[in-house]
Coordinates of C-alpha atoms and ligand atoms in Angstrom, one line a residue:
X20 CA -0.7 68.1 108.4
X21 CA 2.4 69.5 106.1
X22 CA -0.8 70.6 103.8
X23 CA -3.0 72.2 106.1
X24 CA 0.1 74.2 108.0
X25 CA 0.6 75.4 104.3
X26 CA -3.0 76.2 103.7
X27 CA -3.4 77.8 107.2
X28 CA 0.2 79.6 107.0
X29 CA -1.4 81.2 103.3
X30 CA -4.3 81.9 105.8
X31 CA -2.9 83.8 108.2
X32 CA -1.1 85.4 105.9
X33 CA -4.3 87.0 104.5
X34 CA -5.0 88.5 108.4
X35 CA -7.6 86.2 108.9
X36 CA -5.5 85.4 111.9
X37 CA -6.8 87.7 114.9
X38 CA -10.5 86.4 114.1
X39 CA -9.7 82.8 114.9
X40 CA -6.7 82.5 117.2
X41 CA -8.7 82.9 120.4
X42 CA -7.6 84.3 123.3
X43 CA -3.7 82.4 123.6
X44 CA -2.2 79.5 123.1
X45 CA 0.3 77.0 125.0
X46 CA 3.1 75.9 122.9
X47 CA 4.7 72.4 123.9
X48 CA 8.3 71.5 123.7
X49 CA 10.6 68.6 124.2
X50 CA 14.2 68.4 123.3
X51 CA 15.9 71.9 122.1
X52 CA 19.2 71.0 121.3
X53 CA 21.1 71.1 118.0
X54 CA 19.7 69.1 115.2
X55 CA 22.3 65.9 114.8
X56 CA 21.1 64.5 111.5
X57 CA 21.1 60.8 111.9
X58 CA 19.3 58.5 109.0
X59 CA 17.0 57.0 111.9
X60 CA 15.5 59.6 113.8
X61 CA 11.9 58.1 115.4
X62 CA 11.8 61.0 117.8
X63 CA 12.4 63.9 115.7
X64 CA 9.1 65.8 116.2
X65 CA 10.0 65.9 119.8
X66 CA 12.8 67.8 119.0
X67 CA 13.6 71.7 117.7
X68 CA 16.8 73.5 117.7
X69 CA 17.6 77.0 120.3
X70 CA 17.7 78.8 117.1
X71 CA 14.0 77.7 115.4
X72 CA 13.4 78.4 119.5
X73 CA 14.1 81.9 119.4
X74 CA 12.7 82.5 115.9
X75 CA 9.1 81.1 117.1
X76 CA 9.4 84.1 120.0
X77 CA 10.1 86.3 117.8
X78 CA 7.5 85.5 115.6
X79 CA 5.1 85.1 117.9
X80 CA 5.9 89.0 119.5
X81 CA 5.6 90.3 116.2
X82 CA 2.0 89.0 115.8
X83 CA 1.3 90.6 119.2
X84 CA 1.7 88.1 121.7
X85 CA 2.7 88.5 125.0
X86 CA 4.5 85.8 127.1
X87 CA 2.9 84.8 130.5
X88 CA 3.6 82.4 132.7
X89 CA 1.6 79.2 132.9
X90 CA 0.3 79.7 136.2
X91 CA -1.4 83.0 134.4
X92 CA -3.6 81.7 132.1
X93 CA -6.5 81.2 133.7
X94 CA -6.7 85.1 135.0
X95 CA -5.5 86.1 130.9
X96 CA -8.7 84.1 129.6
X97 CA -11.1 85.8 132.1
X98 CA -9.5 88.8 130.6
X99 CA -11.5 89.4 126.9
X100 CA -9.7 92.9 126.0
X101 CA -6.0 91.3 126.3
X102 CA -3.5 90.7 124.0
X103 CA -3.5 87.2 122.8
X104 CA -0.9 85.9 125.1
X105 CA 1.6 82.2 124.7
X106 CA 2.9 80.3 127.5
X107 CA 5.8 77.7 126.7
X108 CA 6.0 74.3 128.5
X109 CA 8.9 71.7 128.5
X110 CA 7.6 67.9 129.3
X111 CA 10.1 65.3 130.3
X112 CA 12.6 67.9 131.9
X113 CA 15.2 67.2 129.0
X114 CA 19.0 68.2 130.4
X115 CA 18.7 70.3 127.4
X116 CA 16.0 72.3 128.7
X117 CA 18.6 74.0 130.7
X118 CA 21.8 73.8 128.4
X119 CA 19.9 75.3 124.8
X120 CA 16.4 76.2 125.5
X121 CA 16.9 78.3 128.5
X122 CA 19.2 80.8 127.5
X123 CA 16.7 81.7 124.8
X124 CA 13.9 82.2 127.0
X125 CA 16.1 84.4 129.4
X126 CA 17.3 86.3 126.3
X127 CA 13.8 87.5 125.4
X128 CA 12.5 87.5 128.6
X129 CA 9.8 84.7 128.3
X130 CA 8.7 82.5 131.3
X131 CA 8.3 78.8 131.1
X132 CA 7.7 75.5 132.7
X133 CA 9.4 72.5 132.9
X134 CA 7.2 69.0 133.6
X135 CA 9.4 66.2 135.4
X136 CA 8.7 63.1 135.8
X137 CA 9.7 61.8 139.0
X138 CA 11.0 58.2 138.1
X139 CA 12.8 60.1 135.5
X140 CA 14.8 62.7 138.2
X141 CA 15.4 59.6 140.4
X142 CA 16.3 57.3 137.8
X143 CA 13.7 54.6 138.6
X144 CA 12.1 55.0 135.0
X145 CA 12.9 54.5 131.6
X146 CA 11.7 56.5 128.5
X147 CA 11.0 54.0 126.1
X148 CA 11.3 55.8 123.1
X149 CA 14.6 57.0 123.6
X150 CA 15.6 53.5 124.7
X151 CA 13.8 52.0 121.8
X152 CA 15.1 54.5 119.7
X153 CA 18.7 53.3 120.9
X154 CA 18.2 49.9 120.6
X155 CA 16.5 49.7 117.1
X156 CA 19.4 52.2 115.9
X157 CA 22.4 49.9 116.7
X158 CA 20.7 46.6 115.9
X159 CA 21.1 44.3 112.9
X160 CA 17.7 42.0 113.7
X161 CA 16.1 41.9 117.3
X162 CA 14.2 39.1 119.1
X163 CA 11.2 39.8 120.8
X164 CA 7.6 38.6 122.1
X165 CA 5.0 41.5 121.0
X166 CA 2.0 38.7 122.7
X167 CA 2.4 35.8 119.5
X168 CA 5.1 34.4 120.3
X169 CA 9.0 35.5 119.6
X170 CA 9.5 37.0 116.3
X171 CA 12.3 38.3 114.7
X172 CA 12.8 41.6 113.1
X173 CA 15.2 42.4 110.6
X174 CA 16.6 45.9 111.2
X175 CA 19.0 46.5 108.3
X176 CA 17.4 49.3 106.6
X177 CA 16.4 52.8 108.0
X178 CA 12.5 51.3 106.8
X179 CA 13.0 48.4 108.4
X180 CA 14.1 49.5 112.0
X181 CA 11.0 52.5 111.6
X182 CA 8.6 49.6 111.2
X183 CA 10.3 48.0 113.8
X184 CA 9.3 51.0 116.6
X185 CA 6.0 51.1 114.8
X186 CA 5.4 47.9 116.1
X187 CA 6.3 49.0 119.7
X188 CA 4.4 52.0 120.3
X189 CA 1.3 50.0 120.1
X190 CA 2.9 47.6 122.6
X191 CA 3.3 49.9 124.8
X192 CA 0.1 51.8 124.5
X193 CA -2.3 49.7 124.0
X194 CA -1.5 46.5 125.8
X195 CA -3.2 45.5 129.2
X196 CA -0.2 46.5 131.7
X197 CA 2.7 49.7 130.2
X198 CA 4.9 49.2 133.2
X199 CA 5.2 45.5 132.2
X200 CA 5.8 46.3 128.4
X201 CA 8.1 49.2 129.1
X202 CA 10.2 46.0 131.6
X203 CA 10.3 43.8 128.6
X204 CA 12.4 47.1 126.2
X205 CA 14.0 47.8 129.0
X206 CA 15.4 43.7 129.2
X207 CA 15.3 44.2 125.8
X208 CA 18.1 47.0 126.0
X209 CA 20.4 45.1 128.7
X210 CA 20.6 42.1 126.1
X211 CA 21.8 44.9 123.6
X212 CA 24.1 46.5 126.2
X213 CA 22.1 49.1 126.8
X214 CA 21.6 50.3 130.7
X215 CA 18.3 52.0 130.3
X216 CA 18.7 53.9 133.3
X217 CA 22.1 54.9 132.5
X218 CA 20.1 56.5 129.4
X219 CA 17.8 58.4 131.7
X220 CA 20.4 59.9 133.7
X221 CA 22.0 61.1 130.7
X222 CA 18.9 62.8 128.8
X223 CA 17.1 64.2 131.8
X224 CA 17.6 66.5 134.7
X225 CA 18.7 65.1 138.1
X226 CA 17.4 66.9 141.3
X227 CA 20.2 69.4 142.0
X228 CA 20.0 70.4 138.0
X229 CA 16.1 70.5 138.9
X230 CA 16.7 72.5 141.8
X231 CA 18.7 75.1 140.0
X232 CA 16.3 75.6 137.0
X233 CA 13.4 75.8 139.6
X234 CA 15.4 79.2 140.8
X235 CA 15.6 81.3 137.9
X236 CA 13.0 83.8 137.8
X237 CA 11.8 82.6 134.2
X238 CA 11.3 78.8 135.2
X239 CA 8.5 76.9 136.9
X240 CA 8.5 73.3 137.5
X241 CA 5.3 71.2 137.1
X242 CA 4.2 67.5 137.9
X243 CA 4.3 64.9 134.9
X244 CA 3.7 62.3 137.1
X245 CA 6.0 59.5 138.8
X246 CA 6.3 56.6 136.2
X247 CA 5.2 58.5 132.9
X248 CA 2.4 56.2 132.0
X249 CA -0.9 57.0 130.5
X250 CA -2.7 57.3 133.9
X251 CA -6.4 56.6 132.7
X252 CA -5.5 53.2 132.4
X253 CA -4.0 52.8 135.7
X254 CA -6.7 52.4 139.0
X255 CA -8.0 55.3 140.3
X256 CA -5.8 55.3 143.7
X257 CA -2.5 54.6 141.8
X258 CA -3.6 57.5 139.0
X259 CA -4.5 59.2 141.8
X260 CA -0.9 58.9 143.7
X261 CA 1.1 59.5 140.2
X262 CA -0.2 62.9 140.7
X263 CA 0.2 63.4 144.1
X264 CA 3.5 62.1 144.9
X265 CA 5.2 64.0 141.7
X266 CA 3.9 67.2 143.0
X267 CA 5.0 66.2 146.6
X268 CA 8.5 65.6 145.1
X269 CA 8.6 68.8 143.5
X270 CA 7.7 70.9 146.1
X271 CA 10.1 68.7 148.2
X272 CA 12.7 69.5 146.3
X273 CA 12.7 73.5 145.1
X274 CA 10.2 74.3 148.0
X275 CA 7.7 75.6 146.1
X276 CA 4.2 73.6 145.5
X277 CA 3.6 73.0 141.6
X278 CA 0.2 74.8 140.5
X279 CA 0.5 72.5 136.9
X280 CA 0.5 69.2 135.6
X281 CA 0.7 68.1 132.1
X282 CA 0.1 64.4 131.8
X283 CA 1.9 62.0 130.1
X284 CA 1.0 61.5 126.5
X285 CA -2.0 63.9 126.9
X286 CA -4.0 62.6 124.5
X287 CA -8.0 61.3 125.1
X288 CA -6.7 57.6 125.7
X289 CA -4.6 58.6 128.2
X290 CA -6.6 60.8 130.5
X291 CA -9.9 61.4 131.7
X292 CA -12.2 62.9 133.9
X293 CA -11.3 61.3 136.5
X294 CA -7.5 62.3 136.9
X295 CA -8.7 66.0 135.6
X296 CA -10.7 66.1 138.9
X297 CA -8.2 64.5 141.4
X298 CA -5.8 67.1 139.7
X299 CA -8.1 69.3 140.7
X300 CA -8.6 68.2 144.2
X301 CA -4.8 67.9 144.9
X302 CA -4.2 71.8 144.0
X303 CA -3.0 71.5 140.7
X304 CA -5.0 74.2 139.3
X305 CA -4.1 74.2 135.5
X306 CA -3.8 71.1 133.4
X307 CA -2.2 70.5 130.5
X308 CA -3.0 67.8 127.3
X309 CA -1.9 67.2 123.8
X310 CA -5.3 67.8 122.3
X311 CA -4.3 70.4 120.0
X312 CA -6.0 73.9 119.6
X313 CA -5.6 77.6 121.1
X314 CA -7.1 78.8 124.1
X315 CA -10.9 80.2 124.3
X316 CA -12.8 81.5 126.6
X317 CA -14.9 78.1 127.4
X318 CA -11.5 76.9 128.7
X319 CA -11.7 78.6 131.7
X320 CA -14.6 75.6 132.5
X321 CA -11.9 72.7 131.7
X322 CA -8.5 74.4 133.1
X323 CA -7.2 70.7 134.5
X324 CA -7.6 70.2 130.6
X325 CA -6.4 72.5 128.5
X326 CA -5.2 72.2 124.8
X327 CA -1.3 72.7 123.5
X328 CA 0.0 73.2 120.3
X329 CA 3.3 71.2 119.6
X330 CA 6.0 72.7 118.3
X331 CA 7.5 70.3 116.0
X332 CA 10.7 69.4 114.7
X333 CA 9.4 68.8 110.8
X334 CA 7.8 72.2 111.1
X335 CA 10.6 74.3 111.9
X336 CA 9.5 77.8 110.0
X337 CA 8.5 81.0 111.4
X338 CA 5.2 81.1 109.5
X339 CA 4.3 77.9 111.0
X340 CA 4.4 79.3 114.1
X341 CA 2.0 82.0 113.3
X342 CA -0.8 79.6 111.6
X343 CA -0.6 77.0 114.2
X344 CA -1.3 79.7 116.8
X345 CA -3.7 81.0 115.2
X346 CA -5.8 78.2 115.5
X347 CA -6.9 77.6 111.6
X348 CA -5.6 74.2 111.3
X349 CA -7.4 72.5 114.1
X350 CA -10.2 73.6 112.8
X351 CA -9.6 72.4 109.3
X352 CA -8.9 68.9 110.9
X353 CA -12.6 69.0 112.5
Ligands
LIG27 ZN1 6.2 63.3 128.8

């Protein structure tokens, strides 16, 4: 990837840029919060600073974007003669969103959603790679059953405990049932002394911080779900009611009905068709993925569906920015 964003950045540099970005382009965001180096970091793409933040906007105006809310985009792709245009999304709902990231988007004016996870407001859920993270971080050696029977992992060396959440994220993924993996890390954690609940409350937003962000004029707040688990391996009436309670709760709670969803992990695996229609058919009229690309006009046929382009913590430079929206390195990974 480092290669490409270099080839693409040299690309865009040479004005190729306009040809291929498309139309616009929806950049994803998770933590923004100052960089705390730490030797293991697992998580570190899912985090950029306020000030790498503001420096994407800025970069982003000065190649002629405009900022739209996501609720927008599918009138700006009917629209051909536009400007290109970028909408920002926040998954997870981060207590950071609001501390770092939001006075940067209220300083140049640029509207933005927020997706919450319901379990993760109520503190009913864990996230289990910032428990993982956690545990493998303090840990010497850990005991655990990945399906073979207990093994134990030594975790002495930054190598070792990176292996060692390598090992997990298949576990988690992959197996047969995620809520009964992500039951086992959280035991996992209370063995360690870790409360992984006590770790939600602290990372993410609680309703009345939810509430709050949902009333600034820049912020909208979409569905990610109740229990943050890929939902196209879940049966169609629970997939079904991961989407429709977490948009019930939100429009509960700020009063206003969520028009978005963007669903946990985004990628192929974890959605399909399926959930894209009951989206669909519950009112949520754009959807959002992790398939990366920029936005064209075919889109407007898959809206419960659309691409995003991550911005990522080991790619923290303006000219970055400016290849990956233009869409050049997506289509060097074809
Ligand atoms: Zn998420």
């Amino acid at each position: 990837m480092a290669g490409g964003l270099q080839l693409s950045a040299a690309i865009a540099d040479a004005r190729l840029m306009r040809r291929a970005r498309g139309r616009g382009a929806i950049f994803t965001l998770h933590h923004v919060r100052p960089h705390v180096a730490r030797a293991f970091e697992p998580n570190r793409h899912l985090e950029v600073t306020p000030e790498f933040l503001s420096v994407a906007i800025r970069q982003l105006a000065s190649d002629g974007y405009e900022f739209v809310p996501l609720a927008d985009v599918a009138e700006r792709l009917a629209m051909p003669a536009a400007r290109p245009f970028a909408a920002f999304t926040l998954d997870d709902a981060y207590r950071n969103n609001a501390e770092h990231a939001l006075p940067v988007f209220a300083a140049h004016g640029v509207p933005f959603t927020v997706f919450v996870a319901q379990g993760f407001a109520e503190r009913t859920h864990s996230l289990w790679w910032e428990t993982l993270a956690l545990i493998l971080g303090r840990a010497r050696e850990i005991s655990f059953d990945f399906g073979a029977g207990v093994e134990t992992l030594s975790l002495r060396s930054v190598l070792e405990k990176l292996s060692g959440f390598e090992r997990f994220v298949p576990f988690v993924t992959c197996g047969p049932d995620e809520a009964a993996a992500i039951a086992r890390i959280d035991a996992l954690a209370r063995q360690h002394g870790i409360d992984p609940l006590a770790l939600t409350a602290e990372l993410t937003m609680a309703p009345d911080d939810l509430r709050a962000l949902a009333a600034h004029p820049l912020a909208s707040l979409g569905a990610h779900t109740v229990s943050h688990r890929a939902i196209s391996r879940l049966p169609p009436q629970e997939a079904r009611l991961e989407i429709q309670q977490s948009a019930g709760y939100l429009e509960d709670l700020t009063g206003k009905r969520p028009v978005a969803i963007a669903y946990p992990y985004g990628t192929s695996q974890a959605i399909c068709a399926r959930d894209q229609t009951a989206a669909a058919e519950l009112g949520l009229t754009v959807g959002v993925t992790t398939r990366p690309g920029t936005l064209q006009a075919e889109d407007l046929n898959r809206l419960t569906a659309l691409p995003r382009i991550s911005l990522n913590g080991y790619f923290q430079r303006a000219r970055y920015v400016s290849a990956l929206a233009s869409g050049i390195p997506f289509r060097l990974g074809r």
